[in-house]
Amino acid sequence: MLQHIRDRAQGWFAYAIVILISIPFALWGIQEYVGGGTDPVVAKVGKVEITQRSMESSLNNYRANLRQQFGGKIPEFFNDDMLRQQVLNEMIQEALLTQQVDNLNIRAGDEMVRQQIRSMQVFQRDGVFDKDEYERVMRSQGRNINAFTENLRMSLGTELLTGAISTSAFVTDAEIDALIRRKNQQRVVSWLLIDADSYKDQIEFGDSDIETYYNENKQKFRRPERVKLEYVELNHAALSADISVDVEALRASYEERKDEFKSPETRTTRHILIKVGGDVSDDDAKAEALKLLDEIKAGADFAELAREHSDDKGSGSNGGDLGVVERGMMVKPFEDEAFALQQDQISELVRSRFGYHIIQVTKIEGGDLQSFDDVKQQLADEFKKREADELFGEKYDQLAELSYADSGTLQTVADAIGVKVQESDWVPRTGASGKFANAKIIQAAFGDDVLNSGRNSDVLELEDDNYMVVRVANHEEETAKPLDDVSAGIRSILEKEQTIELTQKRADQVLNKLTHEGGTMGDIAADESLKLVQDKTVKRTGNQEIDPQIVSKAFAFSRPAEGKSSYGKVELANGSVAVIGVSSAIDGDPAALTAQERDSERQGMEAVRGQGSLAGYIKQLRADSSVKIMKN
Amino acid sequence: MNEMLSDDEQVERIKAWWKANGNSIIAGVVIGLGGFFAWQWWGGYQDKLAGEGAEAYELFAQSAFGNDVKKTDDALAQLQSNFGDTSYSQFAAMELARQQVSAGSLEAAEKTLDNLLKQSTDSALKPLLETRLARLLVAQKRLDEAGKMLDSINSDAYAAETAAIRGEIAYLQGDMAAARAALEEAQQKGSNDENINYLLEEIGPQESS
């Protein structure tokens, strides 16, 4: 049978079958090498694929950044599609640049990569690069050092490319001159002031106008839903203020705690140390120390001996002086002795783990006890706080329990904790001022339980140690405000409208005289007794005592032609109108700038132009490569 | 494998076959492996060269900001002799041009960019160099040449800058309507050049009458 097959399996047919069978074996597992496995691809830039996963991770970073920028919350005008679009775009640009870095055979050198790693803060300890730290961070984040450095190399390469394109942008001297001439241009401006106040007495309207306005603008005059609240308040500060203090008890506690009211004692100390260890045996050291001690007792100069003999070279050269010593700074045997000595007394030999010390205390400071009167207030405050804490705990429990148990009234709980039920003024749903501005109160008061079922609210924590329970005493739905309540407001609105209308009309007449009837500002001012401000020279910014509206209007005209003024009008903040004439423009003087100022203008312009260059370069890259965005 | 053969006969055949072909197979393997390792070495060598070039360029760019054209010129010559036709020497030449402009030597800068334009193989860079050349031509009041230079750019990528330069040219030629249109186009395409605002202000709005 097998022989039979072997005999027949010859020629092209046999080969075809063998090839077909071998294909799956040959290609088995190839996707592991070729594609990224199962991670879906959202865009393809040339050969570079942007995967769903890398996009999501960039998106998360971007969101985190935004959140940080806007104080914890992403504003709503950033919708998710927009963010996605933006992140994808940035990733495409990144990929285009990466590809180009590769094409141009740009590769950051080893030294550049090393420097970059050394300058990264995460790998530093005390401001210096630390190799162990570097390896530790890498391990803890599960990152491969090779992959990390190659990534870094790539981003350095990208930086090199973008830097080369943008920083090489230039600006010619003529362009800088032109900018300075225009930017520092000043304009000569005159204006006639049409004062809104002078039209106040020409205003006329009757009650029917107010009513008409009221009827036409009803939605403006709504009073929001509001409640009056009954409430009880539990306040830690108030509780503690009510606690009386027994002076005798305070005095007793003062006596008990006297140690706490001593200021820390410091002693200025000097010593001579004879070290034990190395070649020096304990006995030898002791013998030498004893000899020195005898000399000192015989009247030799301590400082002199310290300089010559002390093995503590640091203090020795200062005559053995250790400066000010506090408890806890020195080894135990040294400290015990130093704080037992009288001032100027010479110690016997003291054995520490360093060797033998001869110690002298040259000055004692502090260690004073504060008097009862000095600390009385502090003790009283502590006492009150302790007592109040206890009381507060009790009362809080009662407040929570009784306001819930007897939820139809606040009186029970108020009696129990010894406070009065108080009543608020109207609290609108849109928010009140003062104590009731707190959003928690509004939320509770207009919640279903309190508003509709007439129950007490939960205990509301307003701020630290201040608690409140509220119930609704009175409730009014949103209504139209009656005409009488708002007529004064409407009157002032109408007054303002009419004033503006009259003022603007007057301004138009004046403007017409200037532009069409050949009047001059001086004549008009005299004829119509208007206030004229003449020939002020204004800069684009930084003018003092000139209304910014007038300045911005003065620069809103195009450059006035020689000997021909441009005229216009602008409304000022108080409703008055200025009729403006710009008679000439004075160019800025490039020569007036210092070399430094000029340089900074140049750099600013170069930077803007450089960004333009880079944007263009990336657009060109995009046009030249295939960018595919997958729809999903 | 036409007939049934005994095992011994098969071994004999294989031996004979190896005698005839063995040398060429060994030679093939040696050449293949050699080629592979040579290729690896070549790749590594190229990477090393590229890395050194990058370091040389960084050094150049950093020291170049002193704006001393003579020094930059020498440093550029050095870089070009070591890293002749790499991107690094092109980038360095662009930086040199900036410094030449900054020092007021427009013609020198023009020459630098002109040479670079002839040399450069980076097709994305070409239109950028052309816009920069056009700026230089405008600054030298060679407006017609500048216009022709802009005409020769066959790319949309730098449209904002191109329009801005066209606006400048039209303004200098006194054609305010064309200048306004071009400058507005530049802004629309994303140019943030401060001068454009002021230039538009100077030209003024379109006469409505």
PDB file of C-alpha atoms in Angstrom, chain B residues 135 158-168 179-193 196 200:
ATOM      1  CA  ARG B 135      12.503  86.485   2.704  1.00  0.00           C
ATOM      2  CA  TYR B 158       4.204  76.375   3.949  1.00  0.00           C
ATOM      3  CA  ALA B 159       1.175  78.266   2.636  1.00  0.00           C
ATOM      4  CA  ALA B 160       0.970  80.573   5.668  1.00  0.00           C
ATOM      5  CA  GLU B 161       4.537  81.788   5.320  1.00  0.00           C
ATOM      6  CA  THR B 162       4.262  81.998   1.542  1.00  0.00           C
ATOM      7  CA  ALA B 163       1.156  84.167   1.793  1.00  0.00           C
ATOM      8  CA  ALA B 164       2.809  86.380   4.404  1.00  0.00           C
ATOM      9  CA  ILE B 165       5.760  87.009   2.097  1.00  0.00           C
ATOM     10  CA  ARG B 166       3.481  87.677  -0.865  1.00  0.00           C
ATOM     11  CA  GLY B 167       1.630  90.206   1.280  1.00  0.00           C
ATOM     12  CA  GLU B 168       4.888  91.908   2.152  1.00  0.00           C
ATOM     13  CA  ALA B 179      -1.348  92.924   0.184  1.00  0.00           C
ATOM     14  CA  ARG B 180      -4.437  92.881   2.365  1.00  0.00           C
ATOM     15  CA  ALA B 181      -5.776  89.741   0.731  1.00  0.00           C
ATOM     16  CA  ALA B 182      -2.464  87.918   1.050  1.00  0.00           C
ATOM     17  CA  LEU B 183      -1.870  88.949   4.659  1.00  0.00           C
ATOM     18  CA  GLU B 184      -5.373  87.933   5.663  1.00  0.00           C
ATOM     19  CA  GLU B 185      -4.816  84.600   3.955  1.00  0.00           C
ATOM     20  CA  ALA B 186      -1.585  84.165   5.930  1.00  0.00           C
ATOM     21  CA  GLN B 187      -3.407  84.725   9.206  1.00  0.00           C
ATOM     22  CA  GLN B 188      -6.159  82.409   8.172  1.00  0.00           C
ATOM     23  CA  LYS B 189      -3.634  79.682   7.426  1.00  0.00           C
ATOM     24  CA  GLY B 190      -2.184  80.017  10.896  1.00  0.00           C
ATOM     25  CA  SER B 191       0.600  82.593  10.793  1.00  0.00           C
ATOM     26  CA  ASN B 192       1.184  84.272  14.141  1.00  0.00           C
ATOM     27  CA  ASP B 193       3.601  86.877  12.864  1.00  0.00           C
ATOM     28  CA  ILE B 196       1.094  91.029   9.945  1.00  0.00           C
ATOM     29  CA  LEU B 200      -2.914  95.164   8.160  1.00  0.00           C
TER      30      LEU B 200
END
